[in-house]
Coordinates of N, CA and C in Angstrom, one line a residue:
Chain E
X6 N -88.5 -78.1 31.5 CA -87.6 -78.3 30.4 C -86.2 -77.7 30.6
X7 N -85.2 -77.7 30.1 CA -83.9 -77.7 29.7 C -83.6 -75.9 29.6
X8 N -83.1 -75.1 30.0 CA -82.7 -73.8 30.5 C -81.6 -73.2 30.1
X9 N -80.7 -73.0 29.2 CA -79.8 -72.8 29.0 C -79.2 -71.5 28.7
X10 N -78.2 -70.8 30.0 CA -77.7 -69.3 29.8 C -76.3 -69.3 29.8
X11 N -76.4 -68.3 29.1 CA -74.8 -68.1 28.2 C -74.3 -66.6 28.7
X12 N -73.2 -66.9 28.9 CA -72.4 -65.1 29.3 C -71.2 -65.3 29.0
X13 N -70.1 -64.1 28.9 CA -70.8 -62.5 28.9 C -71.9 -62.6 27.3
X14 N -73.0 -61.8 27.1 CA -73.4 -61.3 26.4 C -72.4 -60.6 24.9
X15 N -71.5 -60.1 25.5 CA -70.5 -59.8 24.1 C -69.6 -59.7 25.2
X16 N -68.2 -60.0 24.4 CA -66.9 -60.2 25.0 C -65.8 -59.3 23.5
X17 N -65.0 -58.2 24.2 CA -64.2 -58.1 23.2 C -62.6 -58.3 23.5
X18 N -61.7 -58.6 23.0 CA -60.7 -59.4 23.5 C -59.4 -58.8 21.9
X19 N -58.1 -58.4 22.8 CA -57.5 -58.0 21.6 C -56.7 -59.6 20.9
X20 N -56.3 -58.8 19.6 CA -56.2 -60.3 18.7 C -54.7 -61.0 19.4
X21 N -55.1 -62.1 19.5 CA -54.0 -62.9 19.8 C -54.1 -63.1 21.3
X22 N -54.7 -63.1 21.7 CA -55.6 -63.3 23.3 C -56.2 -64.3 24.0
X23 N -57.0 -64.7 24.5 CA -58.1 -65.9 24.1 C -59.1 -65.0 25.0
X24 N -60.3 -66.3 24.6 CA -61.3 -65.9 24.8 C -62.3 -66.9 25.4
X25 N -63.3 -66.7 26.5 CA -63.7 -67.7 26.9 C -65.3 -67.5 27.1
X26 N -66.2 -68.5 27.1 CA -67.4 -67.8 27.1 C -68.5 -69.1 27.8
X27 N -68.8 -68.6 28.7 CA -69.6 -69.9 29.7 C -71.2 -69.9 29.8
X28 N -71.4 -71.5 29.6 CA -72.7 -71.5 29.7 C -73.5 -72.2 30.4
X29 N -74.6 -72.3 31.3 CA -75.2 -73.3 32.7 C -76.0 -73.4 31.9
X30 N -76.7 -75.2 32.2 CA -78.0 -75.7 32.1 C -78.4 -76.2 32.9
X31 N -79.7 -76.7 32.7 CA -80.5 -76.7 34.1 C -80.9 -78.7 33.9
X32 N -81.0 -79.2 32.6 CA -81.3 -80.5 33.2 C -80.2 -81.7 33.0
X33 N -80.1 -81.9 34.3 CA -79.1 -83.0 34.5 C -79.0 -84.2 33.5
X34 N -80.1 -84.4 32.8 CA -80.1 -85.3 31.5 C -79.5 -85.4 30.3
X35 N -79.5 -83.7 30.1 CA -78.7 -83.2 29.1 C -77.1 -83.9 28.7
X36 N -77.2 -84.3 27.6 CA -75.6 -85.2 27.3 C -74.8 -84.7 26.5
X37 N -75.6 -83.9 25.5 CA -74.6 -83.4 24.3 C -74.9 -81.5 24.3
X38 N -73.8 -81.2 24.2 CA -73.4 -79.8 24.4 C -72.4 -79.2 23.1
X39 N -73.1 -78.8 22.2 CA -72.7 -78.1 21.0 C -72.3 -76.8 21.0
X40 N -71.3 -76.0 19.9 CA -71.3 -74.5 20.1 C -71.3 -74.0 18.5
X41 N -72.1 -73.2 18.4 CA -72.3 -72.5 16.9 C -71.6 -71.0 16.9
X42 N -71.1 -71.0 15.9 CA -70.7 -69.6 15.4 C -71.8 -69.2 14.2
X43 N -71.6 -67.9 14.3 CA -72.7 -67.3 13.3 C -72.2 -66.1 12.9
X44 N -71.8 -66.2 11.5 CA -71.0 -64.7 11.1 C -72.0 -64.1 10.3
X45 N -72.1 -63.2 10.1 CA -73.1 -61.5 9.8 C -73.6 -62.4 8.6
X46 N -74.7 -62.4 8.8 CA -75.5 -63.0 6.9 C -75.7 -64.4 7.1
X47 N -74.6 -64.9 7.6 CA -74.9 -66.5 7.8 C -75.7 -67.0 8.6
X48 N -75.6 -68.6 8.4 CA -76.5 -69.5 9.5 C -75.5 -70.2 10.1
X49 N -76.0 -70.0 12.0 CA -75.3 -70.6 12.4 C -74.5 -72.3 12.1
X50 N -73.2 -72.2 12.5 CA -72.1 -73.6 11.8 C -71.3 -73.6 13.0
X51 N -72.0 -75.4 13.3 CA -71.2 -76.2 14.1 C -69.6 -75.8 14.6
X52 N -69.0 -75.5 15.4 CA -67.7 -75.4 15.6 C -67.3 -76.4 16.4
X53 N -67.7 -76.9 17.0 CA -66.9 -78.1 17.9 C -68.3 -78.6 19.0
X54 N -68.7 -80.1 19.4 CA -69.5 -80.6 20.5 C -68.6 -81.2 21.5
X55 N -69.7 -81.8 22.4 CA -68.9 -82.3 23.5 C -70.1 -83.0 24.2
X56 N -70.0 -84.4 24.2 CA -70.8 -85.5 25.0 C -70.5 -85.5 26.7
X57 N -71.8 -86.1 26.7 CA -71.3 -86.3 28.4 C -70.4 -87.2 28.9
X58 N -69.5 -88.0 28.5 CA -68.7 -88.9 28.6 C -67.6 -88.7 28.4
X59 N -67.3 -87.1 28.1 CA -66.0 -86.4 27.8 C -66.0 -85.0 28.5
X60 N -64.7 -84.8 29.3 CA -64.9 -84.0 30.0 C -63.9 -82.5 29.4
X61 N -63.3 -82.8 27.9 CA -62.7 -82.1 27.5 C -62.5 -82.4 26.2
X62 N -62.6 -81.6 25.1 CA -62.1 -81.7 23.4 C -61.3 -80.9 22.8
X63 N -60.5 -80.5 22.2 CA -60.2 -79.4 21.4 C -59.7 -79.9 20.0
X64 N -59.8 -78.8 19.0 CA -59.8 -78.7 17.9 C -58.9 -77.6 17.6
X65 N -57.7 -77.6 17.1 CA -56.7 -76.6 17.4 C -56.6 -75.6 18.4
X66 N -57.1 -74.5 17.7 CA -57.4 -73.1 18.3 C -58.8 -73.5 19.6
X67 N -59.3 -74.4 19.3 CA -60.6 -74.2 19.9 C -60.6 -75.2 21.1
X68 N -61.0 -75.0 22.3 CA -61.2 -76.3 23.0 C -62.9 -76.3 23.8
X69 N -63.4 -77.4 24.1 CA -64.6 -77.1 25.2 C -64.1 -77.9 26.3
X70 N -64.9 -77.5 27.4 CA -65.0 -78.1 28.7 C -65.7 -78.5 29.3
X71 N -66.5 -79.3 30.2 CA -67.6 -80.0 30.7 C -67.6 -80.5 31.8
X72 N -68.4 -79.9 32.7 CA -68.2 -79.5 33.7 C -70.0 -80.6 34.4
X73 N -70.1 -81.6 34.4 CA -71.5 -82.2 34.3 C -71.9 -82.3 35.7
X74 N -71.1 -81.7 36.9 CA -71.6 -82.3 38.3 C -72.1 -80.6 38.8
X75 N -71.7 -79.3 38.2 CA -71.9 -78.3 38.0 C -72.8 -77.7 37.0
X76 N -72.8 -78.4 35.9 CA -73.7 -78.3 35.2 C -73.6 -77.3 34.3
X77 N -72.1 -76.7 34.1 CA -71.7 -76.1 33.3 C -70.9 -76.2 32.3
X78 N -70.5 -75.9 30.9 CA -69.9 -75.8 30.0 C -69.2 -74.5 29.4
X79 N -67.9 -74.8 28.6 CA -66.9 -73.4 28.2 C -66.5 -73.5 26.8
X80 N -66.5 -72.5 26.1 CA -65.6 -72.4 24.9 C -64.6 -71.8 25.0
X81 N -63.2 -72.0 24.6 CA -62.1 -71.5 24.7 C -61.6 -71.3 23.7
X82 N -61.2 -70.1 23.2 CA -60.6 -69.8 21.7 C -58.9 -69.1 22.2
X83 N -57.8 -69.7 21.7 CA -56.4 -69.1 21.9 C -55.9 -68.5 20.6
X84 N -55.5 -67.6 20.7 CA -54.6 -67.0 19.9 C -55.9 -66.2 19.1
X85 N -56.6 -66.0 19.6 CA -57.8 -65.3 18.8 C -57.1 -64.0 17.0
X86 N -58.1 -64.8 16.4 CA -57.6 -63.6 15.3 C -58.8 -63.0 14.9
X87 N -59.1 -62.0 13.9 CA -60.0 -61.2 13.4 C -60.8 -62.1 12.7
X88 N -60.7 -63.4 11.9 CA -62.3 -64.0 11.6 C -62.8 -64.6 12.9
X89 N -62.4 -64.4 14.0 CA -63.3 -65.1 14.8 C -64.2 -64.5 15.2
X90 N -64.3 -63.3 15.0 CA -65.3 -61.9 15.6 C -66.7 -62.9 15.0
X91 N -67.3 -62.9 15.5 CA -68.4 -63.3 15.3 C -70.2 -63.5 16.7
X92 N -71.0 -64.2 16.2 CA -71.8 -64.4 17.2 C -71.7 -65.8 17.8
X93 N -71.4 -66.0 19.0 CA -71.1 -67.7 19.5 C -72.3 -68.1 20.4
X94 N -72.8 -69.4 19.7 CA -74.0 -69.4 20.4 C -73.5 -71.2 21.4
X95 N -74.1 -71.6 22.7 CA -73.9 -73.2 23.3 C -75.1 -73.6 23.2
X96 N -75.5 -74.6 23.1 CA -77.0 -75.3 23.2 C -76.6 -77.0 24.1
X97 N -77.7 -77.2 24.6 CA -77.8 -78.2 25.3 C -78.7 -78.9 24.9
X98 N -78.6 -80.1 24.8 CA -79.9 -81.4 24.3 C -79.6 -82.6 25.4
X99 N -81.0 -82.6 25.8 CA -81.1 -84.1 26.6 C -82.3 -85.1 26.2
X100 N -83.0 -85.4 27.4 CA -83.6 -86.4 27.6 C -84.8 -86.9 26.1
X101 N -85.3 -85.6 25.6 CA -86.1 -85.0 24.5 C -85.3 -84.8 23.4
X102 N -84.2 -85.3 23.1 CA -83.5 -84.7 22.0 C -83.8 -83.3 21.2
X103 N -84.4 -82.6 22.1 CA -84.4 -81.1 21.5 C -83.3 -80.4 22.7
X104 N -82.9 -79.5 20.9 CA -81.6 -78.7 21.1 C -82.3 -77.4 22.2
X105 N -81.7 -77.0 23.1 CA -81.6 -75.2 23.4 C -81.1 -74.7 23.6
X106 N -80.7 -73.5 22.6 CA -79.8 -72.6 22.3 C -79.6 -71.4 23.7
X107 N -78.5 -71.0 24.0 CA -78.1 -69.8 24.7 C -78.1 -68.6 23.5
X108 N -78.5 -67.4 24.8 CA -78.8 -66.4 23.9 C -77.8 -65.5 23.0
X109 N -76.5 -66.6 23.2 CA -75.1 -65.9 22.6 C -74.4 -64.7 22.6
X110 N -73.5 -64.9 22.3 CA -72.4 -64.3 22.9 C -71.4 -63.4 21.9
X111 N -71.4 -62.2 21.5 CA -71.1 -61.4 20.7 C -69.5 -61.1 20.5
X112 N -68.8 -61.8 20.2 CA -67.4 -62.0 20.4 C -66.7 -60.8 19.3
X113 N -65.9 -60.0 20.0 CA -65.4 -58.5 19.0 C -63.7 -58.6 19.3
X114 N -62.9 -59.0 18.0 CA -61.6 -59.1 18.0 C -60.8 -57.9 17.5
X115 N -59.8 -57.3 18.5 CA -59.8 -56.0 18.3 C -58.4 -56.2 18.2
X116 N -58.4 -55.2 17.1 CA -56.6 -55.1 16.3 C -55.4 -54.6 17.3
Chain D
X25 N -71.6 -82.3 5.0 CA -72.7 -81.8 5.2 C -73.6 -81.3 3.9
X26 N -74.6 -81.3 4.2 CA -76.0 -80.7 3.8 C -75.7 -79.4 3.4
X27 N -75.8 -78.7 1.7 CA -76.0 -77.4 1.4 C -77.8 -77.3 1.8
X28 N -77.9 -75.9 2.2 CA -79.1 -75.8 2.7 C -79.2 -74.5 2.1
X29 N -80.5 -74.2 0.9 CA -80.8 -72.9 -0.2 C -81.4 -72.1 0.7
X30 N -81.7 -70.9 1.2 CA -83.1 -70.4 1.5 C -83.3 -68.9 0.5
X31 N -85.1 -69.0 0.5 CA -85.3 -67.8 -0.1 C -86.6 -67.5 0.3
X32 N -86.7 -66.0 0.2 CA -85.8 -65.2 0.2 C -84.8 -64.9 1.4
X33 N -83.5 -64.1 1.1 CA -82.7 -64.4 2.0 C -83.2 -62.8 2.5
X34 N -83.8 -62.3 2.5 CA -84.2 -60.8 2.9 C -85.9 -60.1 2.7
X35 N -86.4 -59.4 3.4 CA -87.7 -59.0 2.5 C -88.3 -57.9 3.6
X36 N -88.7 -57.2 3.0 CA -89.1 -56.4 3.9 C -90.9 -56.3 3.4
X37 N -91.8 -56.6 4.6 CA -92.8 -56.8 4.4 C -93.8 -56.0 5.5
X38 N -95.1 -55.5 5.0 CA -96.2 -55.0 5.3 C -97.2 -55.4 6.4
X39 N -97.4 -55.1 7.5 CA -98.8 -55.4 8.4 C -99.8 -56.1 7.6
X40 N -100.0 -57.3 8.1 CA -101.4 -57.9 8.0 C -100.9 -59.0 6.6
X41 N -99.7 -59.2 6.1 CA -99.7 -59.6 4.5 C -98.7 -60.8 5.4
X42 N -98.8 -61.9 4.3 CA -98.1 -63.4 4.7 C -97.0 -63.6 3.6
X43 N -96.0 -64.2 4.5 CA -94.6 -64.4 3.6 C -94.4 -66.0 3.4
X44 N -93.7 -66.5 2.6 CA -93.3 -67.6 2.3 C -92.2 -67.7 1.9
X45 N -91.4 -68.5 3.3 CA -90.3 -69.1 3.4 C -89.7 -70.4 2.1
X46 N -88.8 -70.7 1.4 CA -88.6 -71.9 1.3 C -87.3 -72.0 1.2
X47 N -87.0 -73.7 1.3 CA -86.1 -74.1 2.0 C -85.6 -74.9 0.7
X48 N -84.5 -74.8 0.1 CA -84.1 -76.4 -0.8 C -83.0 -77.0 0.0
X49 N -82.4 -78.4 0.5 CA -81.4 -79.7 0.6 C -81.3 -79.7 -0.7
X50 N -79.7 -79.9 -0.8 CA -79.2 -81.2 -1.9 C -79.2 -82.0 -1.7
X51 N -79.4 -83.2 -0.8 CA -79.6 -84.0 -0.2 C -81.1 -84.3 0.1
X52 N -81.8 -85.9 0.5 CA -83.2 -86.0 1.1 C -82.5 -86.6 2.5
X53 N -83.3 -85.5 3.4 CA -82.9 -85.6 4.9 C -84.5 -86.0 5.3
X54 N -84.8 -86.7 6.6 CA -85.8 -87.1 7.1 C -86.4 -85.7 7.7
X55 N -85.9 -85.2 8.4 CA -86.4 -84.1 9.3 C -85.7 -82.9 9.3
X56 N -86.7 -81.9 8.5 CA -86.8 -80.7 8.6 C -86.9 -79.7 9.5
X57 N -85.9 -78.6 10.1 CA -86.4 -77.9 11.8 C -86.5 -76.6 10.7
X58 N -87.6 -75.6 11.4 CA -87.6 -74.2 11.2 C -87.1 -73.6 12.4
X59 N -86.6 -72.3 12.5 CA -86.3 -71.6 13.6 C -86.2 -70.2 13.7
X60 N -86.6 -69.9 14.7 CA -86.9 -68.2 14.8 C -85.5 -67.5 15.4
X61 N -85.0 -66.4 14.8 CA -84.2 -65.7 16.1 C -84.6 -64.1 15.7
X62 N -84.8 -63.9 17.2 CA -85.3 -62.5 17.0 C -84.4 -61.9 17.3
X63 N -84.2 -60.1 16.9 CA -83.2 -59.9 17.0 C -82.1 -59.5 18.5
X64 N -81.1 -60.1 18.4 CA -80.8 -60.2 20.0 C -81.2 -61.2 20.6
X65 N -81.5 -62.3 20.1 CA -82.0 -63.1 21.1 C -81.5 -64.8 20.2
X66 N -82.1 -65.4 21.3 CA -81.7 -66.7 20.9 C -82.3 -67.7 19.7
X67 N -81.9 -69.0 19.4 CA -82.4 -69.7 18.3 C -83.8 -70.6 19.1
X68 N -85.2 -70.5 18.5 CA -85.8 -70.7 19.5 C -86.9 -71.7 18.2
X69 N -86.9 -72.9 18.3 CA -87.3 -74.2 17.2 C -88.7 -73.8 17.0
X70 N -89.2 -73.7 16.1 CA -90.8 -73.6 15.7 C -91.0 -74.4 15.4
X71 N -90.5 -75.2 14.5 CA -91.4 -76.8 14.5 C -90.7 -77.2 13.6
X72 N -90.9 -79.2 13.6 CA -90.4 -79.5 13.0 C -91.1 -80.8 11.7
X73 N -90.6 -80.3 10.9 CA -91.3 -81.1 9.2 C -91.0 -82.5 8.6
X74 N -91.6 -83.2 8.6 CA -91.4 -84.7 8.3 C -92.4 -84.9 6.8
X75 N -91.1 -85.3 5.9 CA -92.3 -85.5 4.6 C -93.5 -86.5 4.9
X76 N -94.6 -86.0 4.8 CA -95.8 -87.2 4.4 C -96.4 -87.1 6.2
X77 N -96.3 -86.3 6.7 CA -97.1 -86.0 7.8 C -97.0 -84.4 8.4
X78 N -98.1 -84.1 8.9 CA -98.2 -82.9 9.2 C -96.8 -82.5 10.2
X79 N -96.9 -81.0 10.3 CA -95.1 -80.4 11.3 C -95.5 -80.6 12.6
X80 N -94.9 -80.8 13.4 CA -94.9 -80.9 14.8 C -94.4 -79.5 15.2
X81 N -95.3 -79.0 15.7 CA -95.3 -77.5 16.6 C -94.8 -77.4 17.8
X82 N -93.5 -76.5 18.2 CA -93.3 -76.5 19.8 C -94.0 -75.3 20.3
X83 N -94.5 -75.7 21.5 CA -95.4 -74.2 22.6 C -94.8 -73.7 22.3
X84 N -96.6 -72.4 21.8 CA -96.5 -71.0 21.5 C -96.0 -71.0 20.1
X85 N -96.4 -71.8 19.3 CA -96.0 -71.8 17.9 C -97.3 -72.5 17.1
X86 N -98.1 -71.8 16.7 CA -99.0 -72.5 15.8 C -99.2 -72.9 14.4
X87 N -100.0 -73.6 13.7 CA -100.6 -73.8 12.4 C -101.1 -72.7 11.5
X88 N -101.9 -72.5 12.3 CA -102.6 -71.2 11.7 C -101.6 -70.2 11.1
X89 N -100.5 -69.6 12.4 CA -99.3 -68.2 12.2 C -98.6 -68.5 11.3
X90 N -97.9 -70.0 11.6 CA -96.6 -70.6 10.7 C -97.6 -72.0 9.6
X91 N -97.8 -72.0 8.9 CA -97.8 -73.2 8.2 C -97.1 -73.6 7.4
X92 N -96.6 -75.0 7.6 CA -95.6 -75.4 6.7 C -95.9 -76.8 5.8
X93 N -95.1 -76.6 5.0 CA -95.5 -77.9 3.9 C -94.3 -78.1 4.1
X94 N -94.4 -79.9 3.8 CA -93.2 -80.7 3.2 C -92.8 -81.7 2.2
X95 N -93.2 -81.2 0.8 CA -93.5 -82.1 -0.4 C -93.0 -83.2 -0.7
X96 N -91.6 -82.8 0.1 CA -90.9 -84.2 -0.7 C -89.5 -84.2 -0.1
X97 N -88.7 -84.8 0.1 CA -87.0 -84.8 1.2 C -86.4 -84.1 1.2
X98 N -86.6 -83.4 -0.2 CA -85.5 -81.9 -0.2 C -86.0 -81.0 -0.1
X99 N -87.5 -80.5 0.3 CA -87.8 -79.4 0.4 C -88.9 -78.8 1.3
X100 N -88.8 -77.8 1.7 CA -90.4 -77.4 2.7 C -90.2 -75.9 2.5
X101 N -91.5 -75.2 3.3 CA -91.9 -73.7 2.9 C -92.3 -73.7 4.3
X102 N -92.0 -72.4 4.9 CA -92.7 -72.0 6.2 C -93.1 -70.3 5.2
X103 N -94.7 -70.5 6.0 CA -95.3 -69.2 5.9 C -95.6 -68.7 7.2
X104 N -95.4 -67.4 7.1 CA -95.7 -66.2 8.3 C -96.3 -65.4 7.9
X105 N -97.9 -65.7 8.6 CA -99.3 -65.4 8.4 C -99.1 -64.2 9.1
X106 N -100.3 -63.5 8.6 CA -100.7 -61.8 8.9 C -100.1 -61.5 9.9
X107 N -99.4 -60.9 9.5 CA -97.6 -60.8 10.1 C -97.9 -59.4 10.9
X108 N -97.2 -59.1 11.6 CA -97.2 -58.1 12.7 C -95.6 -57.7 12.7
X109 N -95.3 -56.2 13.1 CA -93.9 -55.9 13.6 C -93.2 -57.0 14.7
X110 N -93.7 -57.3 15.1 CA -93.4 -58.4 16.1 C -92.8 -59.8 15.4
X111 N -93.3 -59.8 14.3 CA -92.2 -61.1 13.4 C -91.3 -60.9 12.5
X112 N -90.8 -59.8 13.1 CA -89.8 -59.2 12.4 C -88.4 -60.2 13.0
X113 N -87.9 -60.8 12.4 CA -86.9 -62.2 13.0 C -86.1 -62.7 11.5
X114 N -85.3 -63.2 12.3 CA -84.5 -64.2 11.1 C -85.2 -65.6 11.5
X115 N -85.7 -66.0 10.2 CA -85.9 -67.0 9.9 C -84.9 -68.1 9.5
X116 N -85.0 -69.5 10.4 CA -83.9 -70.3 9.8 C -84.2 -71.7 9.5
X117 N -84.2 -72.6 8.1 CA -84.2 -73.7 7.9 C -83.2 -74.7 8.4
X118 N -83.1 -75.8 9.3 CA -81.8 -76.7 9.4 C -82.6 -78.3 9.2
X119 N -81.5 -79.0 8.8 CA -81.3 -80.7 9.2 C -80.5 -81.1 9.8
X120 N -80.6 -82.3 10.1 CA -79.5 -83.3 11.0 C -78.1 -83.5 10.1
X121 N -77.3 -83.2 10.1 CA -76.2 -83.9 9.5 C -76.1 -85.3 9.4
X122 N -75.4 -85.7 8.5 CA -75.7 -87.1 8.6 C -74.2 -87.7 9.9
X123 N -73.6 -86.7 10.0 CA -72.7 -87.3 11.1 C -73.2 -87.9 12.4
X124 N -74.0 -87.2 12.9 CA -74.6 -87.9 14.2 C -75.8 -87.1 14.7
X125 N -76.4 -87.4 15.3 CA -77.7 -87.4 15.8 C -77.4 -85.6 16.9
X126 N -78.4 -85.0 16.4 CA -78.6 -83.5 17.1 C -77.4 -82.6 16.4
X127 N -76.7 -83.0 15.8 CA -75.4 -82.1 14.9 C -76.7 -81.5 13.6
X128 N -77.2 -80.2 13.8 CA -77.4 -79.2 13.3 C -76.5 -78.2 11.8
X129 N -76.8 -78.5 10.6 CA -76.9 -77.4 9.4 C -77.8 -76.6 9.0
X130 N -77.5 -75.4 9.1 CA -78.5 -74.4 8.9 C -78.3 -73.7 7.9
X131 N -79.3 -73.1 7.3 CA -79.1 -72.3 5.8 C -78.5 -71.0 6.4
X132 N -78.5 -70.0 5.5 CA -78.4 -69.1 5.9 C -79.5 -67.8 6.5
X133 N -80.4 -68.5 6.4 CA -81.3 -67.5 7.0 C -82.5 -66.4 6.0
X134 N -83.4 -66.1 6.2 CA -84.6 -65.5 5.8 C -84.8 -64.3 7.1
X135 N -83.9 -62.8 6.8 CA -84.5 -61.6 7.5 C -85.6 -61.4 7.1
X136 N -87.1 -61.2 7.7 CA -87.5 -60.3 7.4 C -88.2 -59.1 8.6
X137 N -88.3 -58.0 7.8 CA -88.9 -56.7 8.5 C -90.0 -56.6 8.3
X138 N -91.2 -56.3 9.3 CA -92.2 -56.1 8.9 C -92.8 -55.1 9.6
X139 N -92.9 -53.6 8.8 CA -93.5 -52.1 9.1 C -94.7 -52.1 9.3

């Protein structure tokens, strides 16, 4: 099944910075590549996806990258400010349409 | 998207005693996912709830530990049977958004502790 690792483990980055945070999967089937944020109390929320048919997206501040011959994926945050501090999680879904989450990435935005 | 209720959103609970999760949508969604994250660790699917048929379990997740009901579109209950320190986790209710297929809303979560 489908393998998905996420690094660094926590990343802290001063405000106004960016920030980047990478993730490998293991089945070449996999097509859709999601990234959740998850702030203290909450449930993780969608921030931006990315199909296999697209090798790049962004959403202002936010961009992903897709990397499918490699087998990797990236989140990219610019200009980082203090609500971004949060927990960032990537998941990969393929052939099974089941999601799998990386074990995320503890993002700390320092003043 | 999908508001997604859970309760309780906290609880701290006892060796050997069973909790019950529930979930309310404002909305009737077809499929209901539960999910575990322990702490430090990743979001890892325990199964998933379709009104009017039993939940579909992923390995290493059973009936017996978790059982869930699903009465009706907007609602389901996961219970965590004679519970151990070891299921001490955030519990998480999600559905499909209606935007596209595998786009994930999740409630906010069910901590609990169990001494």
């Amino acid at each position: 099944g489908e393998n998905v690792e996420q690094h660094p483990s926590t990343l802290s980055v001063q405000e106004g910075d960016s920030a980047v945070i990478k993730c490998t999967y293991s089945d070449s089937a996999s097509n859709y590549f999601p990234w959740y944020k998850q702030e203290l109390g909450k449930g993780p929320q969608l921030i931006i996806d990315i199909r296999s048919n697209v090798g790049e997206k962004k959403d202002q501040r936010i961009a992903v990258t897709l990397n499918k011959t490699a087998k990797h994926f990236s989140l990219h945050i610019t200009e980082t400010q203090p609500e971004d501090s949060a927990v960032y999680f990537c998941a990969a879904s393929g052939r099974d349409d089941k999601i799998i989450f990386g074990k995320g990435t503890r993002l700390h935005i320092l003043p | 998207s999908a508001v997604i209720s859970q309760k309780p959103s906290r609880d701290i609970c006892q060796r050997g005693t069973s909790l019950t999760i529930q979930c309310q949508v404002d909305s009737q969604v077809t499929m209901m996912f539960w999910y575990r994250q322990q702490p430090g660790q990743s979001l890892t699917l325990i199964a998933t709830a379709n009104q009017g048929s039993e939940a579909t379990y992923e390995s290493g997740f059973v009936i017996d530990k978790f059982p869930i009901s699903r009465p009706n579109l907007t609602f389901s209950t996961l219970t965590v049977s004679n519970m151990s320190p070891e299921d001490s986790s955030i519990y998480l209710c999600s559905v499909e958004a209606p935007t596209g297929a595998n786009v994930l809303t999740f409630g906010a979560g069910s901590r609990l502790t169990v001494l």
